[in-house]
Coordinates of C-alpha atoms and ligand atoms in Angstrom, one line a residue:
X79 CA 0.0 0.0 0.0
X80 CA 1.8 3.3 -1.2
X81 CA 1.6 6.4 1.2
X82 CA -1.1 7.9 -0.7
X83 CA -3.3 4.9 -0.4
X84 CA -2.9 4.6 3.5
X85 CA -3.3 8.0 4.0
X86 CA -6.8 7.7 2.5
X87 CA -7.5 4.6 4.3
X88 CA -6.8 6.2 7.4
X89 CA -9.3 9.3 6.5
X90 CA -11.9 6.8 6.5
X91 CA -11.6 5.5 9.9
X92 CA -11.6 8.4 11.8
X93 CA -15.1 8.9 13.3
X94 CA -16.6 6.0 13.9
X95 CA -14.7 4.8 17.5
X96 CA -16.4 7.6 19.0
X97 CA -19.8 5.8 19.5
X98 CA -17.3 4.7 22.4
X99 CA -16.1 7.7 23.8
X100 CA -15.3 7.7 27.5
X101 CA -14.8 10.8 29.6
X102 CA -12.5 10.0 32.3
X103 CA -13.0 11.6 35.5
X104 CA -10.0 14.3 36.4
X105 CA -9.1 17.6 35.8
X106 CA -6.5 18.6 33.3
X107 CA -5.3 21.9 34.3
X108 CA -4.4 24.7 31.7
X109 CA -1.2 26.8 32.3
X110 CA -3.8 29.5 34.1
X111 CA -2.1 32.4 32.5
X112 CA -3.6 31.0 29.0
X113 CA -7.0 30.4 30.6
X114 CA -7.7 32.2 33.7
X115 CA -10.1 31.1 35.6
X116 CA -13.8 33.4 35.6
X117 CA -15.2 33.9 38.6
X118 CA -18.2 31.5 39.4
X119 CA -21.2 32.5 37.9
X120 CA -23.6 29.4 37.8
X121 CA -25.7 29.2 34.8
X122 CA -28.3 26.5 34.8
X123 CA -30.1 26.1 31.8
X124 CA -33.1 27.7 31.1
X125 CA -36.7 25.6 31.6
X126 CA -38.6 24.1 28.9
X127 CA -41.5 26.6 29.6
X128 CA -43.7 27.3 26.9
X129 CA -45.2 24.7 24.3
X130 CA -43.6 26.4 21.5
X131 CA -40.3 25.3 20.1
X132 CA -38.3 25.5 16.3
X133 CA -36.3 23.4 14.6
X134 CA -33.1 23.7 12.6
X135 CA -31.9 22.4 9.0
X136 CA -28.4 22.4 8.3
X137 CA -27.1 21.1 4.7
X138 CA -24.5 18.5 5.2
X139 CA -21.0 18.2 3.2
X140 CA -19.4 14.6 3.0
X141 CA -19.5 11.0 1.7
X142 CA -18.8 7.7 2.7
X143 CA -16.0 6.9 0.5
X144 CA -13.4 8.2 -0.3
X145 CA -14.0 11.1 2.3
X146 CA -15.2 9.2 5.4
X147 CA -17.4 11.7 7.4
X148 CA -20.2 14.1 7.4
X149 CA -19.7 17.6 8.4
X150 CA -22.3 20.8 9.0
X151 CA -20.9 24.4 9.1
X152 CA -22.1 25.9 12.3
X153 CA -20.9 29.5 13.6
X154 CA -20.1 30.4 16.9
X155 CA -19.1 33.1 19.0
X156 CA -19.2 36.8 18.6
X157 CA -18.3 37.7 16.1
X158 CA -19.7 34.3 15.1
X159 CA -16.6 32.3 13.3
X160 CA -17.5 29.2 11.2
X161 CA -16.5 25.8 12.0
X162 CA -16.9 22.9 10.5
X163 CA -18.3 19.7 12.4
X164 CA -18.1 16.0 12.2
X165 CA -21.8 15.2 13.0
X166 CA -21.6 12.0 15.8
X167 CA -24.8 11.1 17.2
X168 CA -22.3 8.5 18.9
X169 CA -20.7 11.4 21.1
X170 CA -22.3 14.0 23.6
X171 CA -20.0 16.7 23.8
X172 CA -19.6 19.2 20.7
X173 CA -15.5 20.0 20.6
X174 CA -13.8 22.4 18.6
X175 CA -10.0 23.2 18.0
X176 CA -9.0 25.7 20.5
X177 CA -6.4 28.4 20.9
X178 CA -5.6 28.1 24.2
X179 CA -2.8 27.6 22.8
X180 CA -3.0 23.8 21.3
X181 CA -1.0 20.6 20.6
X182 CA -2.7 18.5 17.5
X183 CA -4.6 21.1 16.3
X184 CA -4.8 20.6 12.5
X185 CA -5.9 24.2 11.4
X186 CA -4.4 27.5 11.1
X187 CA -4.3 29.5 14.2
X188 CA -6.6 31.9 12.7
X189 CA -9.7 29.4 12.4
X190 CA -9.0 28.2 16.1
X191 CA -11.5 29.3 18.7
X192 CA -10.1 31.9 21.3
X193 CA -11.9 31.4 24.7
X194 CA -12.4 34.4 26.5
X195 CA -12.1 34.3 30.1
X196 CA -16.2 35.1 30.3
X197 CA -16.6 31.9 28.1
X198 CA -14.7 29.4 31.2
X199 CA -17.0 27.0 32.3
X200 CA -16.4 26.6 36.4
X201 CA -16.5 22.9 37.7
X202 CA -19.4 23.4 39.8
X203 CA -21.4 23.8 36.5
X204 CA -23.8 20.9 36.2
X205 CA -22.8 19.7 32.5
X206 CA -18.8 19.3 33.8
X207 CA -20.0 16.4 35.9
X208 CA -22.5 15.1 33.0
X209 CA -18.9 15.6 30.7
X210 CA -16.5 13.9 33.1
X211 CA -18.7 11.1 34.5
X212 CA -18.8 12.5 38.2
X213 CA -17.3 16.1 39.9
X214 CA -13.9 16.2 38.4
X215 CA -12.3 18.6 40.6
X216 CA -11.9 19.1 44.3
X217 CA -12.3 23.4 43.7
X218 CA -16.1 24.2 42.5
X219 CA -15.0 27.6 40.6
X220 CA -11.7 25.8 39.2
X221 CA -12.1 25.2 35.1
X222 CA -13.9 22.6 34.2
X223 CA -11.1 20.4 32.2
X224 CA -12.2 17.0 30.1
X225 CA -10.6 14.1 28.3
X226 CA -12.4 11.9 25.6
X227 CA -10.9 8.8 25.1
X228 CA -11.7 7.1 22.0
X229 CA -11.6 3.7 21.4
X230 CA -9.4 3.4 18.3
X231 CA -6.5 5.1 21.2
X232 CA -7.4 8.4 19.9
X233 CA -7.9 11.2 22.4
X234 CA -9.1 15.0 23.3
X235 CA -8.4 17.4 26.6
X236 CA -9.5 20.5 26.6
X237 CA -11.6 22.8 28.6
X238 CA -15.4 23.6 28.9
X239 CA -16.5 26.9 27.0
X240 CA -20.1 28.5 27.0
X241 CA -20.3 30.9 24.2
X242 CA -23.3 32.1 21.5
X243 CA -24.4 29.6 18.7
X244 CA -26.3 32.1 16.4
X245 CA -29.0 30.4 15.0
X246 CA -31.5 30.3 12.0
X247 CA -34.8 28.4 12.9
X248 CA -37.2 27.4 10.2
X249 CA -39.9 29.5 11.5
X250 CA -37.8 32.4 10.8
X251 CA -36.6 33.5 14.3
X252 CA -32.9 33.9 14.8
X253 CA -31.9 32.9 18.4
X254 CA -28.3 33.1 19.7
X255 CA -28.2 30.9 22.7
X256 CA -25.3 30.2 24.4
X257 CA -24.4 26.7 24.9
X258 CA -22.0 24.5 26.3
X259 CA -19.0 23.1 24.3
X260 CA -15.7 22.0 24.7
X261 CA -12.5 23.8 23.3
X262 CA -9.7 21.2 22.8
X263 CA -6.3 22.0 23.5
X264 CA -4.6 18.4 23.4
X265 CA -6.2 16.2 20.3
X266 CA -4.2 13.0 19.9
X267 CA -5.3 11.3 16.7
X268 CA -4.1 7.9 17.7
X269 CA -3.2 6.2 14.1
X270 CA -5.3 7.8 12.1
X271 CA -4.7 11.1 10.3
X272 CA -6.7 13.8 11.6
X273 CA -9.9 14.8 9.0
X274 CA -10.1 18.2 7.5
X275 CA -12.7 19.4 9.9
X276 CA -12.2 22.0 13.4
X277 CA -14.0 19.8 15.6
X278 CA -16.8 17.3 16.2
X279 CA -20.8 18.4 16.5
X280 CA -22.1 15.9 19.6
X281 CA -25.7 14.7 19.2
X282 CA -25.5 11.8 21.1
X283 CA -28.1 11.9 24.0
X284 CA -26.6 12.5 27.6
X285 CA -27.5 16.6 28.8
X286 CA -24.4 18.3 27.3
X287 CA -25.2 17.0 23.8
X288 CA -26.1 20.4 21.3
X289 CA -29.6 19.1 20.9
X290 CA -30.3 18.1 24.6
X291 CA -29.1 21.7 25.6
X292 CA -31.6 23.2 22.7
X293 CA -34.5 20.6 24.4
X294 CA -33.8 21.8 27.8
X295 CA -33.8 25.9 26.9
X296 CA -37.0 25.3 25.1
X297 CA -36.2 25.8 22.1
X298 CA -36.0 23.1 20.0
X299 CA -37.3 19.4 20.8
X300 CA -34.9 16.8 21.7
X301 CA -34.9 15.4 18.2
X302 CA -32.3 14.6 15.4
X303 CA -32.8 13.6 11.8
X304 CA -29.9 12.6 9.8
X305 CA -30.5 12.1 5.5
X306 CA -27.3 11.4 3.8
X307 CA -27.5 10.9 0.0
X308 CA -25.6 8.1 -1.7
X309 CA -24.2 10.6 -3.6
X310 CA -22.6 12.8 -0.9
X311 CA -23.9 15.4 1.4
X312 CA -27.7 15.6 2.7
X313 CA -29.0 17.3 5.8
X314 CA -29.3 17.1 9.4
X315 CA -32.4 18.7 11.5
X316 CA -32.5 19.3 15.1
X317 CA -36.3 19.7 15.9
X318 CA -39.3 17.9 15.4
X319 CA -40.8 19.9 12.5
X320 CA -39.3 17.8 10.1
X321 CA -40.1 14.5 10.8
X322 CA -42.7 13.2 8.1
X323 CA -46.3 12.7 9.9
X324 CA -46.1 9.2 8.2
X325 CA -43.9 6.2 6.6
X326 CA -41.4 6.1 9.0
X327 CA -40.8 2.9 10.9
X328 CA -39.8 3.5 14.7
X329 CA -38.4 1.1 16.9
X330 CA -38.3 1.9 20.9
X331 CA -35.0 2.6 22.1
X332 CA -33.3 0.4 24.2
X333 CA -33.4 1.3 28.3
X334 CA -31.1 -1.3 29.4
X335 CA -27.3 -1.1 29.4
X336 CA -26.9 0.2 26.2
X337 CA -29.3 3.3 27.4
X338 CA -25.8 5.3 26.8
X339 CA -26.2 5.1 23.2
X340 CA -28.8 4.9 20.1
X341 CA -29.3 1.9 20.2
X342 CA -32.6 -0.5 19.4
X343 CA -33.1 -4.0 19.2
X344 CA -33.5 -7.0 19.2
X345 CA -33.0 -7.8 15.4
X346 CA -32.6 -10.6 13.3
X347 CA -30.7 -10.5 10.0
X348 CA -32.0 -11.9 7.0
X349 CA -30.4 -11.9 3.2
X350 CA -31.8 -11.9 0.6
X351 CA -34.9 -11.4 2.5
X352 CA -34.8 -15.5 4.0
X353 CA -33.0 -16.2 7.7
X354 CA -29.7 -16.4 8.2
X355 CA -29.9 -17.5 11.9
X356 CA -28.4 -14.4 12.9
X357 CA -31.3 -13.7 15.7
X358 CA -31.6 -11.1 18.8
X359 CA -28.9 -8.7 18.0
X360 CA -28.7 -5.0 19.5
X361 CA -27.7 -2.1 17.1
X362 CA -26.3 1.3 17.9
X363 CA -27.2 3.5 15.5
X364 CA -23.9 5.9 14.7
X365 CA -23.8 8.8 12.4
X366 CA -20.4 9.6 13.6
X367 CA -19.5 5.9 12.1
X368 CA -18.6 5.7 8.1
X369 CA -19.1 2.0 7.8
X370 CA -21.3 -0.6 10.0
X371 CA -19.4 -3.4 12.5
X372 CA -20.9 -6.4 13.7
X373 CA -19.5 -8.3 17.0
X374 CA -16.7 -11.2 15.4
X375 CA -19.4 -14.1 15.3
X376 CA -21.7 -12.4 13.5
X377 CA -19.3 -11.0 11.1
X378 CA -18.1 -14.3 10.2
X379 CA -21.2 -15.1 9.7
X380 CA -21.9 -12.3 7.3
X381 CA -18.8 -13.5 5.1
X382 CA -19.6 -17.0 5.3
X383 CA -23.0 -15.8 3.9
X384 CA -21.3 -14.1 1.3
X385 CA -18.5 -16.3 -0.2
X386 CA -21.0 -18.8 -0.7
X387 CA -23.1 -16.6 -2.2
X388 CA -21.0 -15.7 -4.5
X389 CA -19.5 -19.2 -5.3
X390 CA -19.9 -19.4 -9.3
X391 CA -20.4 -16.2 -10.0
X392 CA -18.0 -14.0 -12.3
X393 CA -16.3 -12.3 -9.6
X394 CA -13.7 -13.4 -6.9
X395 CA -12.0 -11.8 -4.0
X396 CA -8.9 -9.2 -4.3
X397 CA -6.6 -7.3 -1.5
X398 CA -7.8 -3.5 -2.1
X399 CA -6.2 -1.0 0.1
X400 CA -10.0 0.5 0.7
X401 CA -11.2 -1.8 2.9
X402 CA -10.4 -5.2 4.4
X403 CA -12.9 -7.6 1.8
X404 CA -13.3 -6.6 -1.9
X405 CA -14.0 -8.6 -4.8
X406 CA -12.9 -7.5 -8.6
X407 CA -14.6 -8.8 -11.8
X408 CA -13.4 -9.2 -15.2
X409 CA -13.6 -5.4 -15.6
X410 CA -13.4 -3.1 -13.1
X411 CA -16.6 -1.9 -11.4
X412 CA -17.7 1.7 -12.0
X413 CA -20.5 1.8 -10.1
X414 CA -22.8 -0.1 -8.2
X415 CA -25.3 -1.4 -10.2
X416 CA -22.4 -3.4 -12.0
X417 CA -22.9 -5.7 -9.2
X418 CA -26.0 -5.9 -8.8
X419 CA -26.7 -9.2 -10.3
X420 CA -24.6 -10.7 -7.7
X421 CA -25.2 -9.4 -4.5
X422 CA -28.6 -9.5 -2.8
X423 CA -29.6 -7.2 0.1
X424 CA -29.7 -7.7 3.8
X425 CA -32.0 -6.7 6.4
X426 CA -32.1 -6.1 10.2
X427 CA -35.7 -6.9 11.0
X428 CA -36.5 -5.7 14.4
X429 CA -38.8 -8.1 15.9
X430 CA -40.1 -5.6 18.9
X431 CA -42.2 -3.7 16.3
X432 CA -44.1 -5.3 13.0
X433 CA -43.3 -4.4 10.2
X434 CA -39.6 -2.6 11.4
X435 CA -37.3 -3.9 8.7
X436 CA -34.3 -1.6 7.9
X437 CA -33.0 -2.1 4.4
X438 CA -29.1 -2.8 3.5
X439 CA -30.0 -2.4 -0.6
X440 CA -26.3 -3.0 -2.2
X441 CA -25.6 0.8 -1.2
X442 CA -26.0 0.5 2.1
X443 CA -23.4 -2.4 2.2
X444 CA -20.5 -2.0 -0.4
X445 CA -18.7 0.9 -1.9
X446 CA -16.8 0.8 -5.6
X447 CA -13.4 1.5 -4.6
X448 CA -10.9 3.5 -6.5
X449 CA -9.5 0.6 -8.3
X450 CA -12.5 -0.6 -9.5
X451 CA -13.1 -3.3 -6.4
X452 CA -16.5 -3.9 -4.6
X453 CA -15.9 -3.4 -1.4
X454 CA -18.0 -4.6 2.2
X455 CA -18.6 -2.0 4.0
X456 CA -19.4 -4.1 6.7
X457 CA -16.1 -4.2 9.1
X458 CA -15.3 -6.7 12.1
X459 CA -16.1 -4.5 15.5
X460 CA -13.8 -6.5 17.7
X461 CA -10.8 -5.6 15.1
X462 CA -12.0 -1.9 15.3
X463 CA -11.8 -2.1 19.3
X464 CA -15.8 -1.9 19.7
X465 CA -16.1 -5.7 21.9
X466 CA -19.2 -6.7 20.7
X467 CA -21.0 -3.5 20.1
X468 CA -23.1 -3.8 16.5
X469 CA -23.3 -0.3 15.0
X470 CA -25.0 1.0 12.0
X471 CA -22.7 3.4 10.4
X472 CA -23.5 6.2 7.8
X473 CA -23.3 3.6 4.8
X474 CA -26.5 1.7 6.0
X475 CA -28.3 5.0 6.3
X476 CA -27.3 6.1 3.1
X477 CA -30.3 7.5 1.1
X478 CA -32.6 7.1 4.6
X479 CA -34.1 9.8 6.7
X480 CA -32.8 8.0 10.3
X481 CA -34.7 9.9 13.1
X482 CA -33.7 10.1 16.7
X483 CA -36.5 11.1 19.0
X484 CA -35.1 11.8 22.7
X485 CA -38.6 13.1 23.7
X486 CA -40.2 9.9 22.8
X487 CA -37.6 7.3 23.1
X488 CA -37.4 6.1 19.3
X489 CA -35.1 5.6 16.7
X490 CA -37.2 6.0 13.2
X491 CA -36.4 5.5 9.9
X492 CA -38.0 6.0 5.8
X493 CA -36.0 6.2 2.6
X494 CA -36.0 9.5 1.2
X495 CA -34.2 11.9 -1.1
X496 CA -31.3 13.2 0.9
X497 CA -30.3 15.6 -1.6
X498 CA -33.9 17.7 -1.3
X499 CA -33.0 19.6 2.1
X500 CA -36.2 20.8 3.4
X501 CA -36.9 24.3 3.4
X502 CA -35.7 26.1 6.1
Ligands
NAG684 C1 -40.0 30.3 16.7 O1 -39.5 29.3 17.7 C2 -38.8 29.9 18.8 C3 -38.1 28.8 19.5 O2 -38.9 27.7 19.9 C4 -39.9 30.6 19.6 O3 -39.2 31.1 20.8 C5 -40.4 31.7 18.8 O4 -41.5 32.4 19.5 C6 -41.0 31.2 17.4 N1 -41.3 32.3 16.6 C7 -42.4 32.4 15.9 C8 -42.5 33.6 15.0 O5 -43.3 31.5 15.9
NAG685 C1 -23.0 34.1 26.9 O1 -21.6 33.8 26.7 C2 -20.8 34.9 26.6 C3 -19.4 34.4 26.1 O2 -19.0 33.4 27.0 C4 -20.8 35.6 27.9 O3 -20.0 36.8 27.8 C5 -22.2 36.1 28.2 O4 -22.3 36.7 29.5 C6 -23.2 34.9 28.1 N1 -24.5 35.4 28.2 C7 -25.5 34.8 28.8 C8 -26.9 35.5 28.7 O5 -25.3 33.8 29.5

């Protein structure tokens, strides 16, 4: 594999560990000349008091492959600067590169966030415990420091800002609230290179997530819809304005241990719309994930499924630096539908809920890679450090509206046209 070639393989895998984050309990402290300390000023977040609330549409940039992520533009500040976002429903807190001043930042200093020393988050504030699992520090009015640790060895420290997200709602108000984020200071990338983006956008479903803050002001529901097209880009809502009145399949999410995440369950897999065996199985649901992982057993299983599949047909399997199982034919593939004759589709159908089937159409499970390969974009989760975790990554959700409903406990889904962003 040639430098060039790794270097796009590593682009891939950046996101999707972080359906794992930890926060580790223990304050990091910044040299307190760079970040003085504020004096405490406790700011609880407003009620949800009055019956009205917004929502927000954002047009998303991004593909699965060759790119690896999704990414939204949001502006904060004031002056409001522009960054630009991973979206990870997989995360909680929203983190951007931070001038504080930074080690593994990957942009120039100018596109950095400065924290004021107004913007410091103290450690008494309820959200640093939320962050850092428990009260990180023994001081209340100390900063309120945080580490992620992500699973693929990747990590971020930094320090908890509150500054102005201005806003655009669709019913054409324009509200700057001021929410809680995290500026990063310290970004490890672990052995992956480091995306082209400033910092990750954190939907996932604890209080400091960007949506759960917007819930708990009022102002928007605690709701997250996700449409990436096939072809790249899409849009992401926060809001429940969007979310079509019918069509969409919704499956309860699950309360148990995996409460943490988006997760739903239990499933069976079927291909090519018969059994496979493959019964009772959990999903998390990932947007900050490019391709899907299934625990060792069931991935096996998957390829098992396949290679026999597949025995007899014009087609056999190839090392491709893209991914770890890709099959060339006598020409090379230039776009899905040259493989259509020989793959058929799988499907999780969720057995809580009639009728819940979520569709892996070829799309949704293999990529054309640059040499002309066909390519599973179905990976091994114990390889990629996620134990036994099964996560649906953006490539199942491709061409799907995926809904995340926090206010009603439900993961929904419908295929739709990614590329028509709703008016906002
Ligand atoms: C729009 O929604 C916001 C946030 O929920 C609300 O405060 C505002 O009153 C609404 N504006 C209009 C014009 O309906
Ligand atoms: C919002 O955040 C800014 C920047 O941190 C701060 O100066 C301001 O006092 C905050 N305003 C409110 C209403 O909390």
């Amino acid at each position: 594999m040639d430098a060039n070639e790794s270097r796009k393989l590593s682009l891939m895998l950046v996101l999707f560990f972080q359906v794992l984050a930890v926060t580790l309990p223990g304050c990091f402290l910044v040299a307190s000349q760079q970040l003085p300390i504020k004096k405490p000023a406790l700011q609880t977040l407003a009620a949800k008091g009055h019956g009205f609330s917004s929502s927000l549409v954002f047009p998303v940039t991004g593909n699965v492959y060759p790119l690896g992520y999704f990414s939204v533009s949001l502006s904060i500040g004031n002056p409001p600067k522009p960054f630009t976002l991973d979206i990870d429903t997989g995360s909680d807190l929203t983190w951007v590169q931070c001038d504080a001043p930074c080690t593994g930042c990957t942009v120039p200093k100018g596109q950095l966030y400065k924290p004021a020393k107004s913007s410091i988050v103290p450690c008494k504030d309820p959200l640093c415990a939320v962050i850092n699992g428990g009260p990180p520090c023994k001081n209340p009015n100390e900063q309120c420091d945080f580490k992620i640790q992500y699973a693929d060895s990747g990590s971020v420290i930094g320090v908890l800002v509150r500054d102005y997200f201005p806003l655009r709602f669709i019913n054409g108000t324009l509200p700057r609230p001021n929410l809680t984020f995290g500026c990063a200071y310290d970004i490890d990338h672990g052995q992956h290179n480091p995306p082209p983006t400033t910092g990750v956008l954190g939907l996932g479903k604890s209080a400091a997530s960007i949506s759960s803050q917007l819930g708990a002001a009022g102002l928007t529901q605690n709701v997250i819809g996700q449409c990436y097209s096939a072809k790249g880009g899409g849009f992401l809502f926060i809001g429940n304005d969007p979310v079509p009145s019918s069509g969409v399949s919704w499956v309860p999410m699950l309360q148990n241990t995996m409460a943490k995440h988006y997760a739903s369950g239990p499933a069976d897999l079927l291909f090519g719309g018969k059994p496979t065996g493959l019964k009772g199985l959990n999903v998390i649901f990932d947007s900050g994930s490019s391709f899907t992982y299934f625990n060792s057993a069931v991935y096996e299983a998957i390829l098992n499924l396949l290679s026999k599949d597949l025995n007899g047909k014009p087609i056999r399997q190839v090392q491709d630096p893209a991914l770890p199982v890709c099959w060339k034919g006598a020409k090379p593939f230039k776009v899905l539908s040259d493989v259509k004759s020989y793959f058929k589709p799988f499907t999780l159908s969720f057995t809580s809920t009639k009728n819940a089937q979520l569709q892996l159409t070829l799309e949704n499970y293999l990529i054309i890679s640059e040499h002309g390969n066909a390519c599973l974009g179905i990976l091994n989760g114990a390889e990629a450090g996620l134990g036994n975790y099964n996560l649906v990554g953006d490539i199942s959700m491709l061409d799907k509206l995926v809904i995340y409903d926090n206010e009603r406990k439900q993961i929904g889904w419908t295929s739709a046209n990614c590329n028509r962003i709703p008016k906002s």
